[in-house]
Structures are given as structure tokens and as C-alpha cells.
Coordinates of C-alpha atoms (C1' of nucleotides) in Angstrom, one line a residue:
Chain A
M1488 CA 10.3 -25.1 -36.8
D1489 CA 14.0 -24.6 -36.6
K1490 CA 16.1 -21.7 -38.0
G1491 CA 13.8 -18.8 -36.9
E1492 CA 14.2 -16.8 -33.7
P1493 CA 15.2 -18.7 -30.6
K1494 CA 12.6 -18.9 -27.9
W1495 CA 14.9 -17.0 -25.6
R1496 CA 18.5 -15.7 -25.3
R1497 CA 21.0 -16.0 -22.6
R1498 CA 21.5 -12.5 -21.2
K1499 CA 22.8 -12.9 -17.7
E1500 CA 24.0 -9.2 -17.5
A1501 CA 20.9 -7.5 -18.8
R1502 CA 18.3 -9.4 -16.9
P1503 CA 18.5 -8.0 -13.4
S1504 CA 18.0 -4.3 -14.4
E1505 CA 15.2 -5.3 -16.8
I1506 CA 13.5 -7.2 -14.0
V1507 CA 13.9 -4.3 -11.6
Q1508 CA 12.4 -1.9 -14.1
A1509 CA 9.4 -4.2 -14.7
A1510 CA 9.0 -4.7 -11.0
L1511 CA 9.0 -0.9 -10.4
Q1512 CA 6.1 -0.7 -12.9
V1513 CA 4.1 -3.5 -11.5
F1514 CA 4.7 -2.6 -7.8
S1515 CA 3.6 1.0 -8.6
E1516 CA 0.4 -0.2 -10.2
R1517 CA -0.6 -2.9 -7.8
G1518 CA 1.2 -2.4 -4.6
F1519 CA 3.5 -5.0 -3.0
A1520 CA 1.0 -7.7 -2.1
G1521 CA -1.0 -7.1 -5.2
A1522 CA 1.9 -7.4 -7.6
K1523 CA 2.1 -10.8 -9.2
L1524 CA 5.5 -12.2 -9.9
D1525 CA 4.1 -13.7 -13.1
E1526 CA 3.2 -10.3 -14.3
I1527 CA 6.6 -8.8 -13.4
A1528 CA 8.2 -11.7 -15.2
A1529 CA 6.0 -11.3 -18.3
R1530 CA 6.9 -7.6 -18.6
A1531 CA 10.5 -8.3 -18.2
G1532 CA 10.2 -10.8 -21.0
V1533 CA 11.2 -13.8 -18.9
S1534 CA 9.4 -16.6 -17.0
K1535 CA 8.7 -16.5 -13.3
G1536 CA 11.4 -19.1 -12.7
A1537 CA 14.0 -16.7 -14.1
L1538 CA 13.2 -14.2 -11.4
Y1539 CA 14.4 -16.6 -8.8
L1540 CA 17.7 -16.9 -10.5
Y1541 CA 18.4 -13.3 -9.7
F1542 CA 16.4 -12.5 -6.6
E1543 CA 15.7 -14.8 -3.7
T1544 CA 12.3 -13.5 -2.7
K1545 CA 9.7 -11.0 -3.6
E1546 CA 10.8 -8.7 -0.7
E1547 CA 14.4 -8.8 -1.9
L1548 CA 13.2 -7.8 -5.4
F1549 CA 11.4 -4.8 -3.8
R1550 CA 14.5 -3.8 -1.9
A1551 CA 16.4 -3.9 -5.2
V1552 CA 13.8 -1.6 -6.7
V1553 CA 14.3 0.9 -3.9
R1554 CA 18.0 0.8 -4.2
Q1555 CA 18.4 0.9 -8.0
A1556 CA 15.4 2.9 -9.1
V1557 CA 14.6 5.3 -6.3
A1558 CA 17.6 6.0 -4.1
P1559 CA 19.8 7.6 -6.9
N1560 CA 17.1 10.2 -7.6
V1561 CA 16.9 11.1 -4.0
A1562 CA 20.6 11.4 -3.8
M1563 CA 20.6 13.8 -6.7
V1564 CA 18.2 16.1 -5.1
V1565 CA 20.1 16.0 -1.8
A1566 CA 23.3 16.7 -3.6
F1567 CA 21.7 19.7 -5.3
A1568 CA 20.5 21.1 -2.0
E1569 CA 23.8 20.6 -0.2
A1570 CA 25.7 22.3 -3.0
F1571 CA 23.3 25.2 -3.1
E1572 CA 24.9 28.7 -2.4
G1573 CA 22.4 31.3 -1.3
S1574 CA 19.7 32.0 1.3
F1575 CA 17.6 29.2 2.6
A1576 CA 14.6 31.0 1.2
D1577 CA 16.0 30.8 -2.3
L1578 CA 17.0 27.2 -1.8
A1579 CA 13.5 26.3 -0.7
R1580 CA 12.0 28.1 -3.7
A1581 CA 14.2 26.0 -5.9
L1582 CA 14.0 22.8 -4.0
L1583 CA 10.2 22.2 -3.7
P1584 CA 9.4 22.5 -7.4
R1585 CA 12.4 20.4 -8.2
A1586 CA 11.3 17.7 -5.8
A1587 CA 7.8 17.8 -7.2
M1588 CA 9.2 17.3 -10.7
V1589 CA 11.4 14.4 -9.7
I1590 CA 8.5 12.7 -7.8
Q1591 CA 6.3 12.9 -10.8
A1592 CA 8.9 11.9 -13.3
T1593 CA 10.2 8.8 -11.4
G1594 CA 6.9 7.5 -10.0
L1595 CA 8.4 7.9 -6.6
G1596 CA 5.0 8.9 -5.3
K1597 CA 3.7 5.5 -6.1
V1598 CA 6.4 3.8 -4.2
V1599 CA 5.7 6.0 -1.2
K1600 CA 2.2 4.8 -1.3
I1601 CA 3.3 1.2 -1.3
V1602 CA 5.5 1.7 1.7
V1603 CA 2.9 3.6 3.6
G1604 CA 0.2 1.1 2.8
E1605 CA 2.0 -2.1 3.4
G1606 CA 4.7 -1.2 5.9
R1607 CA 2.7 -2.8 8.7
N1608 CA 2.5 -6.2 6.9
F1609 CA 6.0 -6.1 5.5
P1610 CA 8.2 -4.1 8.0
E1611 CA 11.3 -4.8 5.9
L1612 CA 9.8 -2.6 3.2
A1613 CA 9.4 0.3 5.6
R1614 CA 12.8 -0.2 7.1
A1615 CA 14.5 -0.3 3.7
W1616 CA 12.7 2.9 2.6
H1617 CA 13.4 4.6 5.9
D1618 CA 17.1 3.8 5.8
E1619 CA 17.7 4.5 2.1
V1620 CA 15.4 7.4 1.4
I1621 CA 13.8 9.1 4.4
Q1622 CA 16.9 9.2 6.6
V1623 CA 19.0 10.6 3.8
A1624 CA 16.5 13.2 2.5
L1625 CA 15.0 14.4 5.7
G1626 CA 18.3 14.4 7.5
A1627 CA 19.8 16.6 4.9
L1628 CA 16.9 19.0 5.0
T1629 CA 17.0 19.2 8.8
R1630 CA 20.7 20.0 8.8
L1631 CA 20.1 22.8 6.2
I1632 CA 17.4 24.3 8.4
E1633 CA 19.6 24.1 11.5
R1634 CA 22.3 26.0 9.7
A1635 CA 19.8 28.6 8.6
Q1636 CA 18.6 29.0 12.1
A1637 CA 22.2 29.4 13.3
R1638 CA 22.6 32.2 10.8
G1639 CA 19.4 33.8 12.2
E1640 CA 17.7 33.4 8.9
I1641 CA 14.8 31.4 9.9
A1642 CA 12.7 31.2 13.0
P1643 CA 13.6 29.1 16.0
G1644 CA 11.7 25.9 16.7
D1645 CA 12.3 22.2 16.1
P1646 CA 14.1 22.0 12.8
R1647 CA 12.6 18.6 12.1
I1648 CA 9.1 20.0 12.4
H1649 CA 10.1 22.9 10.2
A1650 CA 11.1 20.3 7.6
F1651 CA 7.7 18.6 8.0
S1652 CA 6.1 22.1 7.5
L1653 CA 7.9 22.4 4.2
I1654 CA 7.4 19.1 2.6
G1655 CA 4.1 17.9 4.2
P1656 CA 1.8 19.6 1.8
L1657 CA 3.8 18.4 -1.2
L1658 CA 3.4 14.8 0.0
L1659 CA -0.3 15.4 0.5
G1660 CA -0.5 16.6 -3.0
V1661 CA 1.3 13.5 -4.3
L1662 CA -1.1 11.2 -2.3
W1663 CA -4.0 13.2 -3.6
R1664 CA -3.0 12.7 -7.2
E1665 CA -2.3 9.0 -6.8
T1666 CA -5.2 8.1 -4.6
F1667 CA -8.2 10.4 -5.1
E1668 CA -7.9 11.8 -8.6
P1669 CA -8.5 8.3 -10.1
V1670 CA -11.8 8.1 -8.3
G1671 CA -13.1 11.5 -9.4
A1672 CA -11.6 14.0 -7.0
Q1673 CA -10.9 17.5 -8.3
P1674 CA -7.4 17.5 -9.8
I1675 CA -4.6 19.5 -8.2
D1676 CA -1.4 20.8 -9.7
L1677 CA 1.7 19.7 -7.9
A1678 CA 3.8 22.5 -9.2
A1679 CA 1.3 25.0 -8.1
I1680 CA 1.3 23.5 -4.6
A1681 CA 5.0 23.7 -4.5
E1682 CA 5.1 27.3 -5.6
Q1683 CA 2.3 28.7 -3.4
H1684 CA 3.2 26.7 -0.4
V1685 CA 6.8 27.8 -0.3
E1686 CA 5.8 31.4 -0.2
T1687 CA 3.1 30.7 2.4
V1688 CA 5.5 28.9 4.7
L1689 CA 8.3 31.4 4.2
S1690 CA 6.4 34.6 4.8
G1691 CA 3.1 33.4 6.3
M1692 CA -0.5 33.1 5.5
L1693 CA -1.8 36.1 7.4
V1694 CA -2.1 39.5 5.7
K1695 CA 0.5 41.7 7.4
Q1696 CA -0.9 44.3 9.7
G1697 CA -1.6 44.4 13.5
E1698 CA -1.8 40.6 13.6
G1699 CA 1.6 39.0 13.2
G1700 CA 2.7 36.2 15.6
R1701 CA 0.7 34.9 18.6
Chain B
M111 CA -24.3 -31.1 27.7
D112 CA -27.6 -29.3 27.8
K113 CA -29.0 -26.9 30.4
G114 CA -26.0 -24.5 30.6
E115 CA -25.2 -21.6 28.4
P116 CA -26.6 -21.7 24.9
K117 CA -23.9 -22.1 22.3
W118 CA -24.8 -18.7 20.9
R119 CA -27.6 -16.1 21.1
R120 CA -29.6 -14.4 18.4
R121 CA -28.7 -10.7 18.5
K122 CA -29.8 -9.2 15.3
E123 CA -29.6 -5.7 16.5
A124 CA -26.2 -5.8 18.2
R125 CA -24.3 -7.7 15.6
P126 CA -23.7 -5.1 12.9
S127 CA -22.0 -2.5 15.2
E128 CA -20.0 -5.2 16.9
I129 CA -18.8 -6.5 13.6
V130 CA -17.9 -3.0 12.4
Q131 CA -16.0 -2.4 15.6
A132 CA -14.0 -5.6 15.2
A133 CA -13.5 -4.8 11.5
L134 CA -12.0 -1.4 12.3
Q135 CA -9.5 -3.0 14.6
V136 CA -8.4 -5.7 12.2
F137 CA -8.3 -3.4 9.2
S138 CA -6.2 -1.0 11.2
E139 CA -3.8 -3.7 12.2
R140 CA -3.5 -5.5 8.9
G141 CA -4.7 -3.3 6.1
F142 CA -7.6 -4.1 3.8
A143 CA -6.2 -7.0 1.8
G144 CA -4.3 -8.3 4.8
A145 CA -7.4 -8.4 7.1
K146 CA -8.9 -11.9 7.3
L147 CA -12.6 -12.2 7.6
D148 CA -12.1 -15.1 9.9
E149 CA -10.2 -12.9 12.3
I150 CA -12.8 -10.1 12.1
A151 CA -15.5 -12.7 12.8
A152 CA -13.6 -14.2 15.7
R153 CA -13.1 -10.8 17.4
A154 CA -16.8 -10.0 16.9
G155 CA -17.6 -13.3 18.6
V156 CA -19.3 -14.8 15.6
S157 CA -18.5 -17.1 12.7
K158 CA -17.5 -15.9 9.3
G159 CA -20.8 -16.9 7.9
A160 CA -22.6 -14.5 10.2
L161 CA -20.7 -11.7 8.6
Y162 CA -22.4 -12.4 5.4
L163 CA -25.8 -12.0 7.0
Y164 CA -25.1 -8.4 7.6
F165 CA -22.6 -7.3 4.9
E166 CA -22.5 -8.5 1.3
T167 CA -18.8 -8.3 0.7
K168 CA -15.5 -7.3 2.3
E169 CA -15.6 -4.0 0.6
E170 CA -19.1 -3.2 1.8
L171 CA -17.9 -4.0 5.3
F172 CA -15.1 -1.5 4.9
R173 CA -17.5 1.2 3.7
A174 CA -19.6 0.5 6.8
V175 CA -16.5 1.0 9.0
V176 CA -15.9 4.4 7.3
R177 CA -19.5 5.5 7.7
Q178 CA -20.1 4.4 11.2
A179 CA -16.7 4.6 12.9
V180 CA -14.9 7.4 11.1
A181 CA -17.3 9.9 9.5
P182 CA -19.0 10.9 12.8
N183 CA -15.7 12.1 14.3
V184 CA -14.9 14.1 11.2
A185 CA -18.4 15.6 11.3
M186 CA -17.7 16.7 14.9
V187 CA -14.6 18.5 14.0
V188 CA -16.2 20.1 11.0
A189 CA -19.2 21.3 13.1
F190 CA -16.8 22.7 15.6
A191 CA -15.0 24.7 12.9
E192 CA -18.1 26.0 11.3
A193 CA -19.6 27.1 14.6
F194 CA -16.3 28.9 15.6
E195 CA -16.6 32.6 16.2
G196 CA -13.4 34.5 15.8
S197 CA -10.5 35.1 13.5
F198 CA -9.3 32.4 11.2
A199 CA -5.9 32.5 12.9
D200 CA -7.5 31.6 16.2
L201 CA -9.6 28.9 14.5
A202 CA -6.5 27.4 13.0
R203 CA -4.8 27.5 16.4
A204 CA -7.7 25.6 17.9
L205 CA -8.4 23.3 15.0
L206 CA -5.1 21.6 14.2
P207 CA -4.3 20.4 17.8
R208 CA -7.9 19.2 18.0
A209 CA -7.6 17.4 14.7
A210 CA -4.4 15.8 15.9
M211 CA -6.1 14.6 19.1
V212 CA -9.0 13.1 17.3
I213 CA -6.8 11.4 14.8
Q214 CA -4.8 9.8 17.6
A215 CA -7.8 8.9 19.7
T216 CA -9.8 7.3 17.0
G217 CA -7.2 5.4 15.0
L218 CA -8.2 7.5 12.0
G219 CA -4.6 7.6 10.9
K220 CA -4.5 3.9 10.4
V221 CA -7.5 4.0 8.1
V222 CA -5.9 6.8 6.1
K223 CA -2.9 4.5 5.6
I224 CA -5.2 1.8 4.3
V225 CA -6.9 4.1 1.8
V226 CA -3.6 5.5 0.6
G227 CA -1.9 2.2 0.3
E228 CA -4.7 0.1 -1.2
G229 CA -6.8 2.7 -3.0
R230 CA -5.3 1.6 -6.3
N231 CA -6.2 -2.0 -6.0
F232 CA -9.6 -1.3 -4.4
P233 CA -11.0 1.9 -5.9
E234 CA -14.2 1.6 -3.9
L235 CA -12.1 2.2 -0.7
A236 CA -10.7 5.4 -2.1
R237 CA -14.1 6.6 -3.4
A238 CA -15.9 5.9 -0.1
W239 CA -13.2 7.8 1.9
H240 CA -13.2 10.7 -0.6
D241 CA -17.0 11.1 -0.5
E242 CA -17.5 10.6 3.2
V243 CA -14.4 12.2 4.7
I244 CA -12.2 14.2 2.4
Q245 CA -15.0 16.0 0.5
V246 CA -16.6 17.0 3.8
A247 CA -13.5 18.0 5.7
L248 CA -11.5 19.7 3.0
G249 CA -14.6 21.3 1.5
A250 CA -15.4 22.9 4.9
L251 CA -11.9 24.1 5.4
T252 CA -11.6 25.5 1.9
R253 CA -14.8 27.5 2.4
L254 CA -13.6 28.9 5.7
I255 CA -10.4 30.0 4.0
E256 CA -12.3 31.6 1.2
R257 CA -14.4 33.6 3.7
A258 CA -11.3 34.7 5.5
Q259 CA -9.7 35.8 2.2
A260 CA -12.9 37.8 1.5
R261 CA -12.5 39.6 4.8
G262 CA -8.9 40.4 3.9
E263 CA -7.7 38.3 6.8
I264 CA -5.5 35.9 5.0
A265 CA -3.4 36.2 1.8
P266 CA -4.7 35.6 -1.7
G267 CA -4.0 32.4 -3.5
D268 CA -5.8 29.2 -4.3
P269 CA -7.8 28.4 -1.1
R270 CA -7.5 24.7 -1.6
I271 CA -3.7 24.9 -1.7
H272 CA -3.9 27.0 1.5
A273 CA -5.8 24.1 3.0
F274 CA -3.1 21.7 1.8
S275 CA -0.5 24.0 3.4
L276 CA -2.3 23.8 6.7
I277 CA -3.0 20.1 7.0
G278 CA -0.3 18.5 4.9
P279 CA 2.4 18.4 7.7
L280 CA -0.1 16.9 10.1
L281 CA -0.8 14.1 7.7
L282 CA 2.9 13.6 7.2
G283 CA 3.2 13.3 10.9
V284 CA 0.5 10.7 11.1
L285 CA 2.0 8.6 8.3
W286 CA 5.4 9.0 10.0
R287 CA 4.1 7.6 13.3
E288 CA 2.2 4.8 11.7
T289 CA 4.8 3.7 9.2
F290 CA 8.3 4.6 10.3
E291 CA 8.3 4.7 14.1
P292 CA 7.6 1.0 14.3
V293 CA 10.8 0.3 12.3
G294 CA 13.0 2.5 14.4
A295 CA 12.6 6.0 13.2
Q296 CA 13.0 8.9 15.6
P297 CA 9.6 9.5 17.2
I298 CA 7.7 12.7 16.6
D299 CA 5.0 14.4 18.6
L300 CA 1.8 15.1 16.7
A301 CA 0.7 17.8 19.0
A302 CA 4.0 19.5 18.7
I303 CA 3.8 19.5 14.9
A304 CA 0.3 21.0 15.1
E305 CA 1.4 23.7 17.4
Q306 CA 4.6 24.8 15.7
H307 CA 3.2 24.4 12.2
V308 CA 0.2 26.6 12.8
E309 CA 2.4 29.4 13.9
T310 CA 4.8 28.8 11.0
V311 CA 2.1 28.8 8.4
L312 CA 0.3 31.8 9.8
S313 CA 3.2 34.1 10.3
G314 CA 6.0 32.6 8.2
M315 CA 9.2 30.7 8.7
L316 CA 11.6 33.6 7.9
V317 CA 12.8 35.9 10.5
K318 CA 11.3 39.3 9.9
Q319 CA 13.6 42.0 8.5
G320 CA 14.5 43.1 5.0
E321 CA 13.4 39.7 3.6
G322 CA 9.7 39.2 3.6
G323 CA 8.0 38.0 0.4
R324 CA 9.6 37.4 -2.9
Chain C
dG455 C1' -44.1 -25.7 15.4
dT456 C1' -42.3 -22.3 12.7
dT457 C1' -39.0 -19.0 11.7
dT458 C1' -34.5 -17.4 11.1
dA459 C1' -29.9 -16.2 13.3
dA460 C1' -26.0 -18.5 13.4
dT461 C1' -22.7 -22.2 12.5
dA462 C1' -19.1 -25.2 10.4
dA463 C1' -17.7 -27.5 6.7
dC464 C1' -17.1 -26.7 2.1
dT465 C1' -15.6 -24.8 -2.6
dA466 C1' -13.1 -22.3 -5.9
dA467 C1' -9.7 -19.2 -7.0
dC468 C1' -5.4 -17.3 -6.3
dC469 C1' -0.4 -17.0 -6.0
dA470 C1' 4.6 -17.4 -4.0
dG471 C1' 7.9 -20.4 -4.5
dT472 C1' 9.9 -25.1 -6.6
dC473 C1' 11.8 -28.2 -9.8
dA474 C1' 12.3 -31.4 -13.6
dG475 C1' 13.2 -30.8 -18.0
dT476 C1' 14.5 -27.8 -22.3
dT477 C1' 17.5 -25.2 -25.2
dA478 C1' 21.0 -21.5 -26.4
dG479 C1' 25.5 -20.9 -27.2
dG480 C1' 30.3 -21.4 -26.4
dA481 C1' 34.3 -24.9 -26.0
dA482 C1' 36.4 -29.0 -27.4
dT483 C1' 37.3 -32.2 -30.9
dT484 C1' 37.8 -33.6 -35.4
Chain D
dA861 C1' 34.8 -25.4 -41.0
dA862 C1' 31.8 -28.7 -39.3
dT863 C1' 30.3 -31.6 -35.6
dT864 C1' 29.7 -32.9 -30.9
dC865 C1' 29.5 -32.1 -26.1
dC866 C1' 28.6 -29.6 -22.0
dT867 C1' 26.8 -26.3 -19.0
dA868 C1' 23.9 -23.0 -17.1
dA869 C1' 20.2 -19.8 -18.4
dC870 C1' 15.6 -20.3 -18.8
dT871 C1' 10.9 -22.4 -19.0
dG872 C1' 6.3 -23.8 -17.4
dA873 C1' 3.7 -27.0 -15.0
dC874 C1' 3.0 -28.0 -10.3
dT875 C1' 2.5 -27.7 -5.1
dG876 C1' 1.0 -26.1 -0.8
dG877 C1' -1.1 -22.8 1.7
dT878 C1' -4.3 -19.3 2.0
dT879 C1' -8.9 -17.0 2.1
dA880 C1' -13.3 -14.7 0.1
dG881 C1' -17.5 -16.3 -0.4
dT882 C1' -21.4 -20.4 -0.2
dT883 C1' -24.4 -23.7 1.7
dA884 C1' -26.5 -27.5 4.3
dT885 C1' -27.6 -27.9 8.9
dT886 C1' -28.6 -26.7 13.7
dA887 C1' -30.8 -24.5 17.5
dA888 C1' -32.5 -20.1 19.7
dA889 C1' -36.6 -17.5 20.4
dC890 C1' -41.3 -16.7 20.2

DNA sequence: GTTTAATAACTAACCAGTCAGTTAGGAATT
DNA sequence: AATTCCTAACTGACTGGTTAGTTATTAAAC
């Protein structure tokens, strides 16, 4: 035993992002408390000890996951929305399906689940997510709604609740897929939710005739 | 040390419900994995060993919590909805605020969080919740929507997605309160969400004029 | 006196974080 | 160009604390 491959290589630069990538996977599959550092290390191709050369604690590793793997995607969607020229209705019709896609492609839904489920036991997780994701995304959407209200385009009412009205069902769809489909629930199509719900929320669920508003 | 109070009493009938009650509290506060059986036992006024006289495992105890403490409340709301005489619009206007109230009063939101967050690691949790709560509630709502569609009262489209459109924002509100308010997020009023969102979803978010549907 | 609800001390397993030791790989020396 | 030295990236066995589940024993109740 001599010449062959070395047991490991020194790759100070590449490690952190590889570890973060592996951590995203394992956190997604097992949640925060359920994720084992040994498994993260194994998937990143290093030993557990190496993790501690780059990240001080498990929580700090999770924060790094949020910052490097999640926040950029959110920023992209927000930038798209803020650069959008056209009516709010058209923006909404473009935004929801796009958000649905990004959520599925990035495994963002799984991280949401972690934060929701373990926020109570690990408040730092909830705070990091709130500051880096929610504040940014929901804040941007709320401002867009306020502007559309000022233009007389959409109905009065708390703009933040309007934002909830828009994205709530999408989130429900995400949680449905992640939580109940694996145990036998009837599958649901996220893109279909996005499409139908946008039209519902923009023009209403009631058939137009005498009825209308309250 | 003799005459005085006995160290404990045999109360075969009362124990199970007391334990379930204590378990609901502790599960709510700490999540499933985070809840310690010692703490549940302490709050129920028994030792950990006594738990195992009535429940085989931690998961079975959780199922009992769902069945005895949660399902009856859901059944009540469902019964109310199915007995309702009147338009779907009026039913929705009554149902959402009522659901919001029940959720807050019973701590149901906290259990939702557990199921969402830990369903992946403990599939039995997700299955129990799906079978005893989701199937019942969402099934009933979907049927009500189908009937309203048949009467021509509400717009065509997948009735299940319509149901998502109705309750999604409320769920988002619940998760918001439970997850982000404790770490400094701007508070939101569940009743206000219910009220505004029902009107939004029934008659639409757009101001009526040339716009309308797509 | 018998039964059994209930206890308390126990075991076995798990896992975040530590640390003493190992080895890759570049720098200095020949 | 070959050899030696040095450092820090990396390993993997270990520790300490935690907790679901078990069991030998005790005492309440009839």
C-alpha cells in the first residue's frame, strides 16, 4: 500500500460549499434535529471532524445553508417581481407559477418544513429564516400590493393579508406534497394550484350575477 | 411516615385522558422528538413507567392525542358545515372565522406544526393526522364546493384546489403566529385574515371594471 | 391475601462535539 | 532532481449527556 490514491486531499477552498450542499440534502430529508453530522460529513466526502474546521456548530451550519443555498433563489424571484412592468394581475399570473417552480427545483419547501417544525426548539433557525427570506420576500410582495392599491388596481384592505391570500394556498400545496403525499394522500399539482388560485383570487370564486360582494 | 396521604392512588380510568392532556401540552411546546416522556409523565402526575401501562410507544401516545384531543373539534366544525342551510358564500363567511377560533382555542395550530415539521422522520404522525383530520375536513369541504358548483353558485375548476384557495391563507397565518411571531415578526390577526380573505376569494382582489377574468 | 396500578432504578442506544494522532503536499535544503 | 522537514487539513475513536423503553419491587384496593 503506497503509490495509489491518497486517502484524502487537502481542498480548503472546495470543502465549505460541498459541506453546505450535503447539509442541505440531509437537513431536507431528516429535519434539523434528525440530521446526523456523520451523515452530512459522509455525503460531503469528509469526516465529521472536518465539519468543525469550517463550521462551529450544527446551527451555524444550518445558517450557512440558508444563506448560501436558499437566499439567492429568493432574491432572484424578488428581483424579477420588482423589475416587472405591467399590471399587478399580470405580475401575479407570472409570479405564482414561477415561485412554484423555484420551490420545487431548489427543495425550498423542505427547508420551510424544517423551520416550521423546529423553530420552537431552535429559535435561531426561525430568526435566520425570517430575516433572510420571509422579510425580504413578503416585504417586497406587500409593497407591490400597496402600489397597486394606490393605482386603484386592486381592492382596499390590509396589503399584508392580501399577500397571505395570494401565497397561502401555494404554501399549503408545498406542505401537502412534502408531508402527506408520502403517506398515501391524493397527489396534487403545484403548478395547477398556482394557475387556478391566481385566477380565483384575482376575479373571485363566485359566479358573477346578483351576488358580488357582501 | 404512615397514616397520612398515600404516595399515589390507583386510578385506572382517569389516567389515560390525563396523560393525553399532558402529552398534548408537551408535544405542543416541544414538538414530537423534543417532547420528553419524563416531562409528560411529570405533568400527568405519574412516573414514566405508568405511561407504558396505557400506551405502547411514544408514537401511539401521539396518535391518542390526535384522536382524543384534536379530532372531536374538527368533527364539530365539519358537522356545523354540513348542517348549514344557505348559500356557499354565507357558509364560507361563517366557516373561516369559526375555524380560526377553534384553531386558536384548541392549540390545533401547534399540532399542525409538529406534523408538518416531523412528518418525514415519523411517517406515522403524518398518516394519523391525514386519516383522522385532513381526510375528514378537506373531504367535507371539497364535497360542499362540488355541490355549490353543481348549483352554478361558484366557478368551475378543481374543487380541491378551490378548497386550498380557501384555507391556505388561514394555515399560513397559523404557521406565522406559531413560528415567526416568537422571534420578532410583525404580529398578524387570524380573525382579520379569515374575514378579509373570505371576501377576497369570493369576489376577487381586482377592482371591478374593464379587467375581470383573463 | 391476592391482585395489579404504579414506581424508581436501570439499560441500551444514540449523537453532538472533542482531540490525539495521521498524512498530504508544499518549502527548504542539498 | 532528490531528499527532508514542517505545517495544517483531515481522520476516527472517544466522551458526556440525553432519553425511549424495561423490569424488579412496592403498596393501594378489595
